[in-house]
Amino acid sequence: MKYWPTRVVSILAGLGACFLISAAADASGNDYTKRLVVLAGVWVILSVSLNLINGITGQFSIGHAAFWQVGAYSAGIISVQHYANSGITGLPWLLLMMVAGAIFAALAGLVVGLPSLRLRGDYLAIVTLGFGEIIRIIVQNQKPLGEAYGMNVSPKFQFTWLVWLTAFAAIAICRNLLKSAHGLPFLAVREDEVAASAMGVNVTRVKVTAFLIGSALAGVAGALFAHYEGFISPQQFRMEQSFIILTMVVLGGTGSITGSVLAAAALFYLPEKLRDMGPVTGGQLMAGAFATVLAVYLVKRVIDHFHGTKKEAAIRHLGIVLGCMALSFVLSIVLNQVPVLANARYEAEKLRMVIFSGVLIILMLVRPQGLLGHAEFSWEWLKRVLGQRRSEAAQTS
Amino acid sequence: MLELNNATIKFGGLVAVNDVSFAVSKGDLFGLIGPNGAGKTTCFNLITGVYKPTSGSIKFKGRELSGTPSNKVAQLGIARTFQNIRLFRALSVLENVVVAAFLRHRVGLASAIADLPNSIRETQELKDQAMALLEVLHLDKVAHTRSCDLPYGMQRRLEIARAMATQPELLLLDEPAAGMNPQESDDLLRVVRQIRDQFNMTVLLIEHDMRFVMNLCEKIVVLDHGCEIAQGPPEAIRSNPKVIEAYLGEPV
Ligand SMILES: Nc1ncnc2c1ncn2[C@@H]1O[C@H](COP(=O)(O)OP(=O)(O)O)[C@@H](O)[C@H]1O
Ligand SMILES: [Mg+2]
């Protein structure tokens, strides 16, 4: 294969995409939109990096926000205290801070990961959960870190393209790893530690490597986040955030990079949409829940049918999904005739965690491997799908 | 090549392997038999570092193995299959074998992450190696199938292909013919001979199917309740009264 041409083209395409995203965000002329674009990039980095630990290597880390926080605070405090007399300005300084964020987060990862990853079992879950709380308490008791109020980070650096370039880099790291034989031991550890070890895989080393890369990437996301926002507080890294990152990975399909990216984008925008939606009544809420459960179940059936041959059945199920949507709309009107339900008002934004938990529960019931399972987007896949269409068309004509 | 000297392991009060000694020489087709629960699999677990013997020693090419972690044992040149199949289920047949072949990799992780040419080349080499092994075990046609979707007999053969991919000097097979029909088991017999003659691997195998063992192995050790009750060539084992008793009169 032509190595260098494809390499150069894909790197240029990646850079081009970053600048396009950045230009589009700037063109909106709206600070709120621009911030959303940047934060989406940050969440993509977080979910892709957690996917490396949880999805690809099969270790259950549930406190990823803690490493994000370590990166944000370490880069933030270094900027505050040393930027003025460093003699370095602009982009190089930010790059330096990204490296600092990565190093500190990776060090934290080493401290947390090394003892617990040597053992088999779910120690990592407990330890990472505890670590999140420890970091929060440490930050809340440090004057220079602004305690519970938060800390101003100056100077601010608002490079939208850099955030997305980092996101692309994170995706590339995982993809390249899985493409090469080097990624297989990671997957083997996820599948069966005893067998992996018998085949010569150093299980502890593989787990720690995944954990370090994952933590370091979260640290980079932290450094970018801190310098973009110009203000960070422990509130922004609370346990709920770890839970959201985890939901993204699980929802996308544990192990699927594509899934992590898509789920990160979707779950990041969902709450933003909810914020715009205003309060809902009890009736609407119940009807909505009903519709979601049914829709998810049926979408699963539809997906399964697309794997098989019965296309008509798939279309029928699609029809049922639309029918359910209409039914739930009617249901909401009916339910709202009940005064108790009609008078209850719920802020949609406050329901965020309820919705996330609901999504997770439904997912575990109908599709435990996540929406994409282990599937990945690839050009071969696209070609295969398009090729299939064409050959089907040729057959029917 | 492999030497067990008074190897013993206790699980609480149970002595699963009791004072077992035998020696496998280079080029042997060596059988390890005994009734269910005799401690055969546990012997494999001792050799491959899953457990550490309570007492006694296990030497491989003169080097003490006990206490060596599993992955180190594999690097030293001992590979095994599992009685209760332990494939990497979500991975393809080819990927299962590449994981094992990866043991002999040279290119670093950084090159892989940067997708450098040397990493791409090595990945291709490992895949080619793996593919060649799959051909030997007649699995090349299903190379891209998910391993858990294979029928049982093929999964057993894949276990062998995967173990061979680590390029071991000593191959441990734990009931390779279990659950196979006579036809499959005859094929397997040929494959195991081929492994020894063509790939120059020494084979130590556990097997329940007496016909299989007696046909194949040149030396046999018999365990019962963790103790070694007989050792010798198939003819001697067949007529040994202790062995007949242990197998409760089953024709041996
Ligand atoms: N990890 C363990 N803990 C406790 N007992 C064990 C363990 N592994 C094996 N045993 C016991 O050791 C005995 C021998 O088992 P095994 O080696 O699997 O027998 P087999 O000869 O059928 O392969 C059995 O009684 C089994 O229950
Ligand atoms: Mg056994």
XYZ file of C-alpha atoms and ligand atoms in Angstrom:
677
model
C 0.000 0.000 0.000
C 1.082 3.546 -0.649
C 2.042 4.478 2.864
C 3.103 8.105 2.721
C 0.436 9.443 0.353
C -2.398 8.018 2.477
C -0.688 9.242 5.617
C -0.252 12.792 4.355
C -3.785 12.916 2.989
C -5.364 11.670 6.212
C -3.343 14.089 8.344
C -4.273 16.976 6.065
C -7.909 15.865 6.131
C -7.813 15.769 9.939
C -6.279 19.251 10.138
C -8.770 20.514 7.574
C -11.678 19.124 9.566
C -10.380 20.826 12.731
C -10.168 24.194 11.045
C -13.571 23.743 9.433
C -15.149 22.979 12.795
C -13.329 25.928 14.286
C -14.322 28.256 11.438
C -17.943 27.129 11.629
C -17.990 27.792 15.366
C -16.488 31.248 14.861
C -18.840 32.020 11.998
C -21.824 31.489 14.259
C -20.663 34.706 15.973
C -22.235 33.332 19.101
C -20.121 32.623 22.182
C -22.589 30.078 23.465
C -22.442 28.004 20.259
C -18.684 28.262 20.151
C -18.436 27.028 23.704
C -20.694 24.095 22.919
C -18.442 23.080 20.020
C -15.368 23.212 22.248
C -16.996 21.325 25.101
C -18.216 18.651 22.698
C -14.579 18.161 21.685
C -13.557 17.875 25.338
C -16.234 15.242 25.953
C -15.134 13.302 22.902
C -11.588 13.168 24.314
C -12.938 12.038 27.666
C -15.157 9.292 26.331
C -12.618 8.007 23.803
C -9.948 7.848 26.499
C -12.227 6.064 28.964
C -13.196 3.675 26.181
C -9.549 2.661 25.922
C -9.608 1.629 29.593
C -13.143 0.261 29.955
C -14.163 -0.806 26.493
C -10.965 -1.973 24.871
C -9.044 -3.304 27.868
C -12.111 -4.269 29.900
C -11.115 -2.595 33.175
C -13.905 -0.952 35.097
C -12.788 2.585 35.874
C -15.663 4.751 37.089
C -13.895 7.927 38.216
C -12.573 9.312 34.967
C -13.501 12.910 35.808
C -10.868 12.820 38.546
C -8.052 12.599 35.972
C -9.702 15.331 33.953
C -9.691 17.398 37.135
C -6.052 16.644 37.915
C -5.108 17.807 34.417
C -7.218 20.962 34.694
C -5.960 22.008 38.121
C -2.308 21.157 37.582
C -2.147 22.991 34.256
C -4.264 25.810 35.711
C -2.102 26.417 38.764
C 1.105 26.284 36.733
C -0.283 28.893 34.345
C -1.414 31.154 37.178
C 1.896 31.005 39.004
C 4.479 30.764 36.244
C 3.068 32.153 33.010
C 4.110 35.762 33.686
C 7.773 35.027 34.325
C 8.189 32.107 31.919
C 8.921 34.143 28.813
C 6.812 31.731 26.764
C 3.564 32.976 25.279
C 0.667 31.871 23.168
C 0.313 28.444 21.643
C 3.654 27.011 22.842
C 2.670 27.711 26.436
C -0.680 26.000 26.004
C 1.022 22.987 24.414
C 3.374 22.900 27.385
C 0.398 22.988 29.745
C -1.248 20.136 27.853
C 1.875 18.085 28.393
C 1.880 19.069 32.068
C -1.771 18.072 32.411
C -1.009 14.734 30.763
C 1.962 14.054 33.030
C 0.186 14.886 36.271
C -2.913 12.926 35.310
C -0.780 9.962 34.276
C 1.097 10.129 37.589
C -2.231 10.112 39.408
C -3.201 7.191 37.182
C -0.057 5.338 38.189
C -0.726 5.856 41.890
C -4.331 4.706 41.553
C -3.842 2.047 38.911
C -0.704 0.206 39.874
C -1.923 -1.307 43.143
C -5.428 -2.145 41.974
C -4.665 -3.344 38.444
C -2.300 -6.007 39.713
C -5.264 -7.741 41.257
C -7.974 -9.536 39.405
C -11.485 -8.307 40.092
C -13.241 -5.016 40.404
C -10.898 -3.248 42.788
C -10.303 -0.577 40.180
C -13.948 0.528 40.292
C -13.830 1.095 44.034
C -10.440 2.766 43.993
C -11.205 5.141 41.115
C -14.479 6.107 42.777
C -12.661 6.875 46.012
C -9.919 8.745 44.187
C -12.459 11.149 42.673
C -13.657 12.093 46.136
C -10.115 12.409 47.486
C -9.109 14.787 44.697
C -12.245 16.851 45.274
C -11.536 17.122 48.995
C -7.889 18.022 48.414
C -8.858 20.777 45.981
C -11.522 22.120 48.313
C -8.955 22.546 51.045
C -6.207 24.255 49.084
C -6.217 28.074 49.178
C -4.163 28.455 45.957
C -6.643 26.188 44.155
C -9.552 28.384 45.183
C -11.077 25.837 47.569
C -14.743 25.134 46.894
C -15.286 28.456 45.081
C -13.082 27.685 42.134
C -10.045 29.229 40.583
C -9.507 31.727 37.806
C -7.124 30.425 35.184
C -5.258 33.063 33.267
C -4.313 33.530 30.546
C -7.250 32.125 28.632
C -6.510 30.284 25.394
C -9.502 29.708 23.190
C -8.327 27.589 20.267
C -11.322 25.618 19.089
C -9.242 23.817 16.470
C -6.709 22.633 19.041
C -9.406 20.969 21.130
C -10.680 19.099 18.109
C -7.177 18.301 16.913
C -6.570 16.683 20.294
C -9.841 14.804 19.982
C -8.773 13.525 16.565
C -5.384 12.571 18.003
C -7.081 10.593 20.768
C -9.218 8.812 18.196
C -6.148 8.142 16.027
C -4.212 6.686 18.964
C -6.966 4.194 19.736
C -7.634 3.365 16.118
C -3.965 2.789 15.269
C -3.573 0.659 18.342
C -6.496 -1.544 17.348
C -5.302 -1.715 13.762
C -1.896 -3.049 14.695
C -1.101 -6.340 16.383
C -0.208 -4.275 19.459
C -3.878 -3.710 20.197
C -4.742 -7.388 20.345
C -3.240 -8.061 23.772
C -5.463 -5.259 25.123
C -8.541 -6.965 23.696
C -7.251 -10.351 24.864
C -7.010 -9.055 28.437
C -10.614 -7.919 28.180
C -11.720 -11.301 26.884
C -9.839 -13.671 29.192
C -6.991 -12.739 31.518
C -5.920 -16.318 32.236
C -5.716 -17.270 28.573
C -4.014 -13.984 27.672
C -1.403 -14.617 30.301
C -0.866 -18.174 29.073
C -0.199 -16.742 25.600
C 2.582 -14.586 26.997
C 0.666 -11.347 27.539
C 1.883 -9.397 30.549
C -1.593 -8.668 31.831
C -0.661 -6.137 34.495
C 1.518 -4.198 32.099
C -1.203 -4.053 29.449
C -3.781 -2.847 31.962
C -1.472 -0.205 33.416
C -0.496 0.997 29.929
C -4.139 1.426 28.940
C -4.889 3.164 32.205
C -1.938 5.551 31.839
C -2.754 6.501 28.254
C -6.414 6.959 29.197
C -5.609 9.109 32.227
C -3.063 11.181 30.332
C -5.602 11.962 27.597
C -8.137 13.001 30.246
C -5.419 15.233 31.716
C -4.884 16.892 28.336
C -8.631 17.454 28.098
C -8.432 19.060 31.546
C -5.650 21.446 30.535
C -7.560 22.501 27.412
C -10.795 22.889 29.366
C -9.203 25.001 32.114
C -7.578 27.404 29.684
C -10.653 27.681 27.505
C -13.045 28.425 30.353
C -10.650 30.583 32.354
C -12.366 29.353 35.483
C -12.554 25.919 37.082
C -14.258 24.703 40.241
C -14.688 21.315 41.916
C -18.357 21.488 40.892
C -17.385 20.924 37.268
C -15.681 17.614 38.031
C -18.122 16.038 40.462
C -18.895 12.349 40.421
C -21.892 12.890 38.199
C -19.515 13.858 35.385
C -17.637 10.568 35.714
C -20.961 8.840 35.474
C -21.795 10.715 32.271
C -18.489 9.759 30.646
C -19.114 6.157 31.616
C -22.611 6.318 30.143
C -21.137 7.567 26.877
C -18.772 4.604 26.667
C -21.393 2.040 27.589
C -24.030 3.567 25.334
C -21.692 3.717 22.348
C -20.757 0.085 22.674
C -17.915 -0.950 24.943
C -14.804 -1.075 22.811
C -16.147 0.822 19.823
C -14.285 4.088 19.243
C -16.936 5.229 16.783
C -19.604 4.507 19.382
C -17.794 6.526 22.048
C -17.503 9.538 19.759
C -21.141 9.426 18.674
C -22.439 8.839 22.185
C -20.269 11.665 23.539
C -21.701 14.085 20.998
C -25.288 12.887 21.568
C -25.202 12.820 25.362
C -23.457 16.163 25.451
C -26.064 17.911 23.341
C -29.048 16.226 24.981
C -28.855 18.217 28.248
C -28.262 21.400 26.282
C -31.484 20.730 24.369
C -33.275 19.893 27.619
C -32.189 23.259 28.991
C -33.986 24.998 26.115
C -37.089 22.893 26.545
C -38.525 24.374 29.713
C -40.699 22.491 32.201
C -42.722 19.419 31.279
C -45.885 18.148 32.910
C -46.214 14.813 34.661
C -48.340 13.450 31.834
C -45.805 14.340 29.206
C -43.071 12.798 31.302
C -44.837 9.469 31.647
C -45.778 9.354 27.992
C -42.212 10.219 27.063
C -40.841 7.428 29.206
C -43.300 5.005 27.643
C -42.343 6.096 24.139
C -38.643 5.791 24.870
C -38.869 2.285 26.244
C -40.915 1.113 23.307
C -38.826 2.922 20.729
C -35.544 1.568 22.055
C -36.921 -1.946 22.130
C -38.225 -1.712 18.602
C -35.141 -0.005 17.230
C -33.228 -3.004 18.502
C -35.577 -5.276 16.604
C -35.083 -3.156 13.504
C -31.308 -3.318 13.813
C -31.439 -7.081 14.259
C -33.579 -7.418 11.160
C -31.118 -5.415 9.099
C -28.510 -8.008 9.975
C -30.816 -10.679 8.695
C -32.608 -10.793 5.385
C -36.162 -9.848 6.263
C -36.207 -6.245 5.121
C -40.023 -5.994 5.133
C -40.099 -6.870 8.805
C -37.590 -4.123 9.454
C -39.775 -1.616 7.687
C -42.814 -2.851 9.618
C -40.989 -2.313 12.892
C -39.956 1.132 11.767
C -43.621 1.831 11.192
C -44.437 0.606 14.676
C -41.813 2.952 16.128
C -43.455 5.921 14.417
C -46.838 4.654 15.564
C -45.573 4.565 19.134
C -44.401 8.140 18.907
C -47.869 9.204 17.788
C -49.477 7.026 20.455
C -47.378 8.538 23.203
C -48.354 12.016 22.013
C -52.013 11.041 22.375
C -51.174 9.409 25.692
C -49.650 12.630 26.999
C -52.854 14.512 26.182
C -54.952 11.852 27.896
C -52.716 11.680 30.944
C -52.797 15.446 31.243
C -56.541 15.205 31.873
C -55.557 13.863 35.280
C -55.115 17.034 37.333
C -52.298 15.658 39.512
C -50.196 14.841 36.479
C -51.100 17.981 34.563
C -50.237 20.263 37.468
C -46.900 18.672 38.267
C -44.064 20.604 36.669
C -40.583 19.184 36.123
C -37.618 21.168 34.902
C -36.311 19.117 31.986
C -32.731 19.991 32.859
C -33.125 18.627 36.378
C -34.245 15.324 34.919
C -30.916 14.821 33.208
C -29.595 12.184 35.575
C -32.949 10.413 35.603
C -32.846 10.260 31.820
C -29.248 9.041 31.775
C -29.989 6.320 34.285
C -33.077 5.342 32.341
C -31.105 5.161 29.116
C -28.507 2.944 30.779
C -31.086 0.595 32.281
C -32.958 0.218 29.017
C -29.709 -0.366 27.190
C -28.606 -3.070 29.605
C -31.931 -4.789 29.091
C -32.184 -4.724 25.328
C -28.630 -4.362 24.052
C -25.986 -5.015 26.708
C -23.144 -4.690 24.230
C -24.041 -1.021 23.579
C -25.535 0.510 20.473
C -22.617 -0.304 18.191
C -21.339 -3.362 20.020
C -17.742 -3.842 18.971
C -18.399 -2.452 15.494
C -16.238 0.328 14.088
C -16.691 2.749 11.269
C -14.153 2.158 8.505
C -13.853 2.928 4.827
C -13.959 -0.798 4.091
C -17.230 -1.013 5.966
C -18.652 1.903 3.960
C -17.474 0.337 0.716
C -18.988 -2.974 1.709
C -22.345 -1.389 2.544
C -22.398 0.650 -0.684
C -21.192 -2.352 -2.680
C -23.975 -4.456 -1.206
C -26.571 -1.881 -2.228
C -25.205 -1.843 -5.729
C -25.114 -5.607 -6.111
C -28.657 -5.836 -4.726
C -29.772 -3.245 -7.254
C -28.059 -5.213 -9.994
C -29.829 -8.384 -8.902
C -33.286 -6.865 -8.846
C -32.919 -5.135 -12.230
C 13.356 -31.074 29.011
C 10.552 -30.832 31.594
C 11.106 -32.332 34.991
C 8.655 -32.532 37.886
C 10.255 -33.555 41.170
C 7.857 -34.376 44.006
C 5.517 -31.598 42.867
C 2.735 -31.109 45.419
C -0.063 -28.612 45.766
C -2.692 -28.374 48.477
C -5.938 -26.446 48.263
C -6.916 -26.130 51.906
C -7.172 -29.742 53.066
C -7.290 -31.218 49.577
C -4.023 -32.457 48.120
C -4.780 -32.024 44.412
C -1.323 -33.104 43.253
C 0.661 -35.266 45.622
C 4.367 -35.894 45.230
C 4.275 -36.278 41.469
C 7.539 -36.814 39.572
C 8.075 -37.419 35.891
C 10.383 -36.240 33.154
C 9.524 -35.357 29.580
C 12.408 -35.467 27.091
C 12.758 -33.519 23.907
C 10.670 -34.964 21.092
C 8.383 -37.016 23.339
C 4.702 -37.567 22.813
C 3.905 -37.873 26.472
C 0.515 -38.789 27.925
C -0.920 -37.771 31.282
C -4.028 -39.772 32.147
C -6.224 -40.577 35.098
C -9.868 -40.527 36.193
C -11.790 -37.274 36.629
C -10.483 -35.090 39.415
C -7.140 -36.906 39.476
C -5.222 -33.636 39.300
C -4.147 -33.631 35.660
C -5.293 -30.120 34.828
C -3.827 -28.948 38.107
C -0.470 -30.346 36.951
C -0.714 -28.138 33.856
C -1.620 -25.191 36.039
C 1.477 -25.835 38.139
C 3.734 -26.051 35.102
C 2.335 -22.893 33.499
C 2.509 -20.801 36.637
C -1.220 -20.466 37.306
C -0.480 -21.983 40.724
C 2.752 -22.237 42.658
C 3.520 -25.700 44.043
C 3.256 -26.049 47.821
C 6.447 -28.089 47.659
C 8.634 -29.818 45.124
C 10.173 -28.419 42.009
C 9.378 -28.050 38.341
C 12.299 -27.548 36.007
C 12.222 -26.624 32.334
C 15.530 -26.990 30.490
C 17.247 -26.925 33.870
C 15.545 -23.722 34.976
C 13.275 -23.661 38.029
C 9.721 -22.751 36.971
C 7.795 -22.659 40.212
C 6.842 -19.079 41.015
C 7.354 -17.924 37.433
C 4.280 -15.999 36.191
C 2.284 -17.519 33.309
C 3.369 -15.007 30.692
C 7.028 -15.646 31.546
C 6.489 -19.390 31.215
C 5.031 -18.832 27.759
C 8.060 -16.778 26.809
C 10.356 -19.530 27.997
C 8.710 -21.859 25.491
C 5.767 -23.640 27.088
C 2.304 -23.164 25.632
C -0.966 -24.775 26.591
C -4.568 -25.295 25.639
C -7.457 -25.258 28.084
C -9.814 -28.124 28.859
C -12.735 -25.723 29.309
C -12.097 -23.781 26.112
C -10.822 -20.271 26.825
C -10.696 -18.490 23.502
C -10.853 -14.715 23.171
C -14.490 -14.992 22.267
C -15.201 -11.641 20.625
C -12.021 -11.801 18.534
C -11.791 -13.426 15.145
C -10.091 -16.774 14.648
C -7.090 -15.048 13.077
C -6.870 -12.456 15.861
C -6.867 -15.192 18.487
C -3.768 -16.663 16.893
C -2.080 -13.292 16.342
C -2.360 -12.531 20.080
C -0.200 -15.581 20.712
C 2.202 -14.893 17.833
C 2.600 -11.371 19.228
C 4.733 -12.895 21.969
C 7.690 -12.681 19.578
C 7.073 -9.063 18.506
C 9.897 -6.568 18.270
C 8.273 -3.254 17.335
C 7.401 -0.915 20.214
C 4.040 0.457 21.293
C 4.928 3.991 20.184
C 5.390 2.856 16.574
C 2.033 1.109 16.692
C 0.270 4.197 18.011
C 1.922 6.341 15.343
C 1.035 3.702 12.725
C 4.616 3.681 11.424
C 5.644 1.436 8.502
C 7.619 -0.970 10.693
C 4.541 -1.608 12.831
C 2.354 -2.156 9.773
C 4.915 -4.569 8.350
C 5.190 -6.504 11.579
C 1.420 -6.759 11.944
C 1.271 -8.197 8.436
C 4.056 -10.682 9.212
C 2.308 -11.869 12.347
C -0.944 -12.260 10.437
C 0.832 -14.292 7.759
C 2.403 -16.533 10.401
C -0.966 -16.999 12.040
C -2.610 -17.762 8.710
C -0.013 -20.444 7.966
C -0.808 -22.130 11.274
C -4.529 -21.924 10.592
C -3.924 -23.788 7.351
C -2.155 -26.580 9.231
C -5.221 -26.974 11.451
C -7.681 -26.508 8.571
C -9.079 -23.312 10.004
C -7.978 -20.933 7.255
C -11.458 -20.801 5.715
C -12.961 -19.457 8.922
C -10.096 -17.066 9.715
C -12.379 -14.052 9.927
C -15.203 -15.680 11.872
C -15.697 -14.669 15.479
C -14.159 -17.474 17.510
C -17.248 -17.995 19.673
C -19.311 -18.643 16.547
C -17.227 -21.705 15.624
C -18.511 -25.241 16.192
C -17.017 -27.034 19.160
C -14.481 -29.193 17.327
C -13.061 -26.196 15.517
C -12.775 -24.261 18.773
C -10.646 -27.075 20.136
C -8.403 -26.964 17.084
C -8.179 -23.183 17.367
C -6.970 -23.623 20.942
C -4.131 -25.727 19.543
C -3.332 -23.269 16.741
C -3.221 -20.437 19.242
C -0.874 -22.293 21.570
C 1.392 -23.238 18.658
C 1.610 -19.604 17.590
C 3.753 -18.787 20.605
C 6.335 -21.099 18.974
C 6.782 -23.236 22.061
C 9.250 -26.059 22.512
C 6.800 -27.824 24.783
C 3.102 -27.946 23.996
C 0.618 -28.901 26.720
C -2.733 -30.141 25.417
C -5.557 -30.514 27.935
C -8.083 -33.047 26.603
C -7.768 -31.921 22.973
C -10.159 -34.603 21.704
C -12.910 -34.003 24.268
C -16.287 -33.737 22.598
C -14.986 -34.728 19.173
C -16.502 -37.454 17.005
C -14.282 -40.404 15.916
C -13.586 -38.783 12.552
C -12.452 -35.506 14.131
C -10.453 -37.328 16.733
C -8.593 -39.314 14.024
C -7.767 -36.073 12.234
C -6.497 -34.675 15.482
C -4.262 -37.705 15.957
C -2.559 -36.932 12.659
C -2.264 -33.249 13.527
C -0.582 -33.966 16.858
C 1.953 -36.251 15.137
C 2.540 -33.534 12.580
C 3.120 -31.013 15.352
C 5.840 -33.201 16.774
C 7.472 -34.292 13.512
C 7.156 -31.145 11.435
C 7.167 -28.384 14.051
C 9.613 -30.174 16.370
C 7.516 -29.525 19.423
C 7.492 -31.836 22.397
C 3.915 -32.689 23.365
C 2.534 -33.438 26.808
C -1.143 -34.239 26.618
C -4.021 -35.057 28.897
C -6.692 -37.225 27.383
C -9.691 -39.218 28.476
C -10.075 -41.177 25.272
C -7.899 -44.234 25.950
C -7.758 -45.302 22.330
C -6.412 -41.870 21.463
C -3.697 -41.928 24.124
C -2.632 -45.512 23.517
C -2.355 -44.858 19.793
C -0.421 -41.681 20.132
C 1.780 -41.597 23.192
C 5.081 -43.311 23.701
C 5.226 -42.676 27.430
C 2.370 -42.331 29.872
C 1.974 -41.217 33.472
C -1.179 -42.183 35.361
C -2.541 -40.073 38.207
C -5.244 -41.010 40.676
C -6.405 -38.789 43.543
C -3.358 -36.616 42.976
C -0.911 -39.510 43.284
C 1.169 -40.991 40.544
C 0.181 -44.673 40.287
C 2.019 -45.806 37.170
C 4.484 -44.681 34.561
C 5.736 -46.346 31.385
C 4.999 -47.250 27.771
C 1.360 -47.890 26.702
C 1.655 -51.701 26.815
C 2.838 -51.661 30.423
C 0.120 -49.189 31.420
C -2.595 -51.258 29.758
C -1.799 -54.292 31.854
C -1.002 -52.510 35.119
C -3.460 -53.739 37.804
C -3.433 -50.408 39.678
C -4.466 -48.570 36.536
C -7.231 -51.055 35.819
C -8.484 -50.632 39.358
C -8.405 -46.848 39.159
C -10.490 -46.945 36.021
C -12.944 -49.319 37.772
C -12.628 -52.099 35.272
C -13.102 -49.895 32.243
C -11.324 -51.557 29.341
C -7.979 -49.845 28.969
N -8.319 -23.681 42.496
C -8.729 -24.799 43.131
N -9.211 -24.713 44.386
C -9.636 -25.820 45.031
N -9.646 -27.039 44.502
C -9.188 -27.197 43.256
C -8.721 -26.079 42.482
N -8.326 -26.529 41.269
C -8.547 -27.863 41.278
N -9.059 -28.259 42.460
C -9.392 -29.638 42.827
O -8.306 -30.453 42.511
C -8.764 -31.719 42.045
C -8.127 -32.039 40.744
O -8.710 -31.257 39.728
P -8.249 -31.298 38.207
O -6.784 -31.127 38.145
O -9.061 -30.301 37.460
O -8.680 -32.763 37.762
P -8.565 -33.437 36.331
O -7.587 -34.561 36.525
O -9.929 -33.967 36.023
O -8.099 -32.444 35.353
C -10.272 -31.659 41.997
O -10.792 -32.281 43.146
C -10.564 -30.186 42.017
O -11.791 -29.929 42.632
Mg -8.954 -31.697 33.749
